[in-house]
PDB file of C-alpha atoms in Angstrom:
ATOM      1  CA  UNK A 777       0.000   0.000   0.000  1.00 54.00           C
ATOM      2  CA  UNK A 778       1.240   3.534  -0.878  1.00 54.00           C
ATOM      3  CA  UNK A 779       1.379   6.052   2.324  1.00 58.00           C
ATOM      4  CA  UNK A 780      -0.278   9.295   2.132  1.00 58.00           C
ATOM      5  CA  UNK A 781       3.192  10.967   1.746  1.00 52.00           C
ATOM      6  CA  UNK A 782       3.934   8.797  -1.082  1.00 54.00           C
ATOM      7  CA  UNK A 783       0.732   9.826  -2.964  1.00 53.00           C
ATOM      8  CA  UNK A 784       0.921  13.400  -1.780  1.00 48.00           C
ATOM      9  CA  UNK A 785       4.535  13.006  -3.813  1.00 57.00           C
ATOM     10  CA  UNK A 786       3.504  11.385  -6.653  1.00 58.00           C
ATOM     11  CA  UNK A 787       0.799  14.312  -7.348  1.00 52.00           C
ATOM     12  CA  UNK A 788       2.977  17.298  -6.465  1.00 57.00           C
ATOM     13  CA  UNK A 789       5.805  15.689  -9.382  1.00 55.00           C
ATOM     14  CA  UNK A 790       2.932  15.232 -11.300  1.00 51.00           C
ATOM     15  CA  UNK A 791       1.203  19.151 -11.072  1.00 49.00           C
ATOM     16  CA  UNK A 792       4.798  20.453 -11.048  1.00 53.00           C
ATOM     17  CA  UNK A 793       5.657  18.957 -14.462  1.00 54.00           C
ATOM     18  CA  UNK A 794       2.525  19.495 -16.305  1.00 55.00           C
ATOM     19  CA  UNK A 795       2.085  23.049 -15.282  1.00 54.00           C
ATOM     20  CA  UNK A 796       3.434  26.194 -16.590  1.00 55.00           C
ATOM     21  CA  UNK A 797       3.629  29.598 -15.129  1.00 54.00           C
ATOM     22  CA  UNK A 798       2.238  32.606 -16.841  1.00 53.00           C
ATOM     23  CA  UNK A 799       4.641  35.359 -17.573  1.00 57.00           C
ATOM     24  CA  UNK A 800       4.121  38.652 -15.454  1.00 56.00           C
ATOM     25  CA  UNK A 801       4.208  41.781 -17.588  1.00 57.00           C
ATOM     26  CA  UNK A 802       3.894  44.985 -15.667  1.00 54.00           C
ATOM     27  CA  UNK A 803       0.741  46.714 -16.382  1.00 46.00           C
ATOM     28  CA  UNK A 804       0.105  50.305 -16.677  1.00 49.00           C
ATOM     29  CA  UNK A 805      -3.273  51.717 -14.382  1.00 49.00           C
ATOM     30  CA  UNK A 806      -4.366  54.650 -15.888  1.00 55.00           C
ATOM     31  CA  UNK A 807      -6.275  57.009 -13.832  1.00 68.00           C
ATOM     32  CA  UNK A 808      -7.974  60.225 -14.768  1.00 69.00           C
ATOM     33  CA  UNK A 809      -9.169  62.663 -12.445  1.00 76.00           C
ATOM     34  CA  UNK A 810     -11.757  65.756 -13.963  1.00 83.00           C
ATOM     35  CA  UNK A 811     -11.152  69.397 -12.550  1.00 88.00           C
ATOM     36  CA  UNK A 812     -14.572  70.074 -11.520  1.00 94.00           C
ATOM     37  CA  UNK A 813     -15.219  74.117 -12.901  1.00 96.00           C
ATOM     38  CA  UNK A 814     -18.458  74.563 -10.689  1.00 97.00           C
ATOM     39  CA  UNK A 815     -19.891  73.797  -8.247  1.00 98.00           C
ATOM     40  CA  UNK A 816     -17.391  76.625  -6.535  1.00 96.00           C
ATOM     41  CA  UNK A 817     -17.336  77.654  -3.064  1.00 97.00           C
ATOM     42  CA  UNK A 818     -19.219  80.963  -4.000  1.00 97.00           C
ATOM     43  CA  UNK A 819     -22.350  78.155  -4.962  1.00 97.00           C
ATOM     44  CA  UNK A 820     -25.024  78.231  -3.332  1.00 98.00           C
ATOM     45  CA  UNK A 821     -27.736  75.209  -4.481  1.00 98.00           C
ATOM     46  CA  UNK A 822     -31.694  75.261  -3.344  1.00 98.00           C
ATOM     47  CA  UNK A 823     -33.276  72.150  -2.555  1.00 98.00           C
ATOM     48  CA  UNK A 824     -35.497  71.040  -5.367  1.00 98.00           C
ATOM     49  CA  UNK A 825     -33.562  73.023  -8.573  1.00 98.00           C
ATOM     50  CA  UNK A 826     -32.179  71.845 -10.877  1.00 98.00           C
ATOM     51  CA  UNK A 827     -28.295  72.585 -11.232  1.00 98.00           C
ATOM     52  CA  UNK A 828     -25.355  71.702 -13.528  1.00 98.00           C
ATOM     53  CA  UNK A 829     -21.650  70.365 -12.655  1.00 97.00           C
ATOM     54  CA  UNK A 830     -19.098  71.020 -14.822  1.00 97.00           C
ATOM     55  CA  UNK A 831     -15.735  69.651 -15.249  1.00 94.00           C
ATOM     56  CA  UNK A 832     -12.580  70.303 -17.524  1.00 90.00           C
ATOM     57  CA  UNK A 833     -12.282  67.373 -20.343  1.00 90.00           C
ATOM     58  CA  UNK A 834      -9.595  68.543 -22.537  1.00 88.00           C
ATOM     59  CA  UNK A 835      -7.370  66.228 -21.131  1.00 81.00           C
ATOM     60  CA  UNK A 836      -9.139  63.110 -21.004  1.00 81.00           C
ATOM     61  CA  UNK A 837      -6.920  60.182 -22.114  1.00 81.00           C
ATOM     62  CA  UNK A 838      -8.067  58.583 -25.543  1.00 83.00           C
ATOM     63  CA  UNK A 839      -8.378  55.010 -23.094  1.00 81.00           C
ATOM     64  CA  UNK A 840     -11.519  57.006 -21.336  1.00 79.00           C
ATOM     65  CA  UNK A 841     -13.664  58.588 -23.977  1.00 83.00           C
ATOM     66  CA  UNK A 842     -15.677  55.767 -23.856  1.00 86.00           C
ATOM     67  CA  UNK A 843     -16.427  56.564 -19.935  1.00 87.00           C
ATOM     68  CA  UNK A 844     -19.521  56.956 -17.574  1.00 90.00           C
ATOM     69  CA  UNK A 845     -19.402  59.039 -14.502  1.00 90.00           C
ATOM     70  CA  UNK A 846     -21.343  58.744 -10.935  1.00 93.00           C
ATOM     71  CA  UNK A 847     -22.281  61.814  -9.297  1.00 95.00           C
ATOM     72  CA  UNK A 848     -22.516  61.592  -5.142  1.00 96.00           C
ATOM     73  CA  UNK A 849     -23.309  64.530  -3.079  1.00 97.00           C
ATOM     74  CA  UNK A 850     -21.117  64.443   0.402  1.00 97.00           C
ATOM     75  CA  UNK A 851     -19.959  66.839   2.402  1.00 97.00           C
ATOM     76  CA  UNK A 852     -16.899  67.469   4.432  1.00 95.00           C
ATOM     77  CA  UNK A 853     -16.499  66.996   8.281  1.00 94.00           C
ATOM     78  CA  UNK A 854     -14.304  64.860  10.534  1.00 93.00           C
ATOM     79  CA  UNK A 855     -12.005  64.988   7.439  1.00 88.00           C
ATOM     80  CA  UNK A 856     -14.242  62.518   5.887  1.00 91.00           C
ATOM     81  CA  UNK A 857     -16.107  63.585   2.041  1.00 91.00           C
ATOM     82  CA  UNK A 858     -19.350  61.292   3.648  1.00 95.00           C
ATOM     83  CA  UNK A 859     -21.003  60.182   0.170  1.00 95.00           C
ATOM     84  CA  UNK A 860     -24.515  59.471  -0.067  1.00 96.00           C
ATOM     85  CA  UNK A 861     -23.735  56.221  -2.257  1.00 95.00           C
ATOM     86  CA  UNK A 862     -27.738  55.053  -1.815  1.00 96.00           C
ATOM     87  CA  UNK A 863     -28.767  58.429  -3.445  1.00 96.00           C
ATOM     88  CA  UNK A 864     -26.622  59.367  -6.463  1.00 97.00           C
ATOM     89  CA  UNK A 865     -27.408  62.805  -8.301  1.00 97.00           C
ATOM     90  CA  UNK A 866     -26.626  61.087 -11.654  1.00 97.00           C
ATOM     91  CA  UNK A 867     -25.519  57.794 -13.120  1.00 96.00           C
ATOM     92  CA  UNK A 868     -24.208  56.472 -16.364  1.00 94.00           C
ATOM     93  CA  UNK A 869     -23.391  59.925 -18.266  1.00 94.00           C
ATOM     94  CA  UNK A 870     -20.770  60.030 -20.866  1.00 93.00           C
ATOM     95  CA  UNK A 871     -17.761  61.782 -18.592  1.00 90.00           C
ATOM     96  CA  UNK A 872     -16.825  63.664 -22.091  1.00 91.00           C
ATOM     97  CA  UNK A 873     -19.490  65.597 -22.116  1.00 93.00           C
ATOM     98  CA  UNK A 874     -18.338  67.645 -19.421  1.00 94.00           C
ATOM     99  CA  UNK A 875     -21.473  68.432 -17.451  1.00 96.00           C
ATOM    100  CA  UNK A 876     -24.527  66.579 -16.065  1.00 97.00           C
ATOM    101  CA  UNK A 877     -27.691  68.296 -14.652  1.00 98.00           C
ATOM    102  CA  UNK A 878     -30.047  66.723 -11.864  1.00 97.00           C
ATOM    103  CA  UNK A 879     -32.313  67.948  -9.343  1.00 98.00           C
ATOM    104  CA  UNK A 880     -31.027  68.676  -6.005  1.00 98.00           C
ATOM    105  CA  UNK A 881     -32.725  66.202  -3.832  1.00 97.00           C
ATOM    106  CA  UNK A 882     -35.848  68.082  -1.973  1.00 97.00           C
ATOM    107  CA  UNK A 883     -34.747  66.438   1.217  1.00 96.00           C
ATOM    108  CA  UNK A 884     -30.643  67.663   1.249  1.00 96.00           C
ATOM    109  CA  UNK A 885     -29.984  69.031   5.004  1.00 97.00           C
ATOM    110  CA  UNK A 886     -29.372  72.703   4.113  1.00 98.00           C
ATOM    111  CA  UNK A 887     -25.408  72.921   4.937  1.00 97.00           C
ATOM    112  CA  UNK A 888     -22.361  75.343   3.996  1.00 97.00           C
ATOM    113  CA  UNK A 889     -20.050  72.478   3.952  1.00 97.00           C
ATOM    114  CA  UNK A 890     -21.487  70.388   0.839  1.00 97.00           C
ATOM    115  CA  UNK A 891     -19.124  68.700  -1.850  1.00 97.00           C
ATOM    116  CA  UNK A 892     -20.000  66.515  -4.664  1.00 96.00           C
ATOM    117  CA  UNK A 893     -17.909  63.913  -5.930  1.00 95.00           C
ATOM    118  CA  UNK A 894     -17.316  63.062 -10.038  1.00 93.00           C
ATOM    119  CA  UNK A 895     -16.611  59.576 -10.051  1.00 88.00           C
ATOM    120  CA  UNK A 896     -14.622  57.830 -14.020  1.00 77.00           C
ATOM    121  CA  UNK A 897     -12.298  55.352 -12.765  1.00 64.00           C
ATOM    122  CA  UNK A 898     -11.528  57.697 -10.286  1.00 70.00           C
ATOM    123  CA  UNK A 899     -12.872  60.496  -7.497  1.00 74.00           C
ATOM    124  CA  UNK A 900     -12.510  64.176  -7.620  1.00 87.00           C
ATOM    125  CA  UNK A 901     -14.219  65.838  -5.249  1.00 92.00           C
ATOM    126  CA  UNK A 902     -15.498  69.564  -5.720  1.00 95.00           C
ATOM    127  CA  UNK A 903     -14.647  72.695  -3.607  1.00 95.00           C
ATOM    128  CA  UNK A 904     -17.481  73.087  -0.573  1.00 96.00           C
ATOM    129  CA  UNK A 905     -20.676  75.175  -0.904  1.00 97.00           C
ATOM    130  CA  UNK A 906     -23.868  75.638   0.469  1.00 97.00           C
ATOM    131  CA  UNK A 907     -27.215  73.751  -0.052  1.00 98.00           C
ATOM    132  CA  UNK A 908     -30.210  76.319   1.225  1.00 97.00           C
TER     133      UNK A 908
END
């Protein structure tokens, strides 16, 4: 009879010569993150209107033209940006375009410390300002 060691043996030889390691090639992450032009801190947004964000796109990299964006609303405190990830502003928007409108939720706490983060592939958070 052949001892479990023996067996063990037998199968690592056998997975050892039969299999064949991939080659590791180095692979470039490209990340792009949109200057947001407005909101700005001089912004004040009403609860129920509809506003605009803007964001520079004359440098997006050819790799992201293809790109949809998330819009969160957050705001700053206990250096934390505390996104509302249940309640995005806007979803699925081609991040070329440079701007998506939406409705500011009815129900937003009124606050002078309110960001909103553009989300590609990756964050950018905008400057604070107000929701009255």
């Amino acid at each position: 009879m052949f001892s479990i060691v023996t067996i063990f043996s037998i199968f690592s030889a056998f997975l050892l010569a039969f299999s064949t390691a991939a080659p590791v090639h180095p692979v470039e992450l490209l990340a792009w993150s949109p200057t947001i032009l407005s909101p700005t801190p001089l912004t004040s947004w009403p609860r129920g209107s509809t506003q605009t964000v803007t964001w520079v796109t004359d440098n997006v990299p050819a790799e992201k033209m293809n790109s949809t964006g998330l819009l969160l609303l957050g705001y700053l405190e206990n250096d934390s940006e505390n996104l509302d990830i249940k309640h995005p502003l806007a979803v699925d928007f081609p991040i070329i375009s440079g701007e998506v409108a939406f409705t500011v939720p009815e129900n937003a706490t009124v606050r002078s410390n309110a960001i909103i983060v553009l989300f590609g592939d990756s964050g950018n958070a905008s400057p604070e300002f107000c929701i009255v």
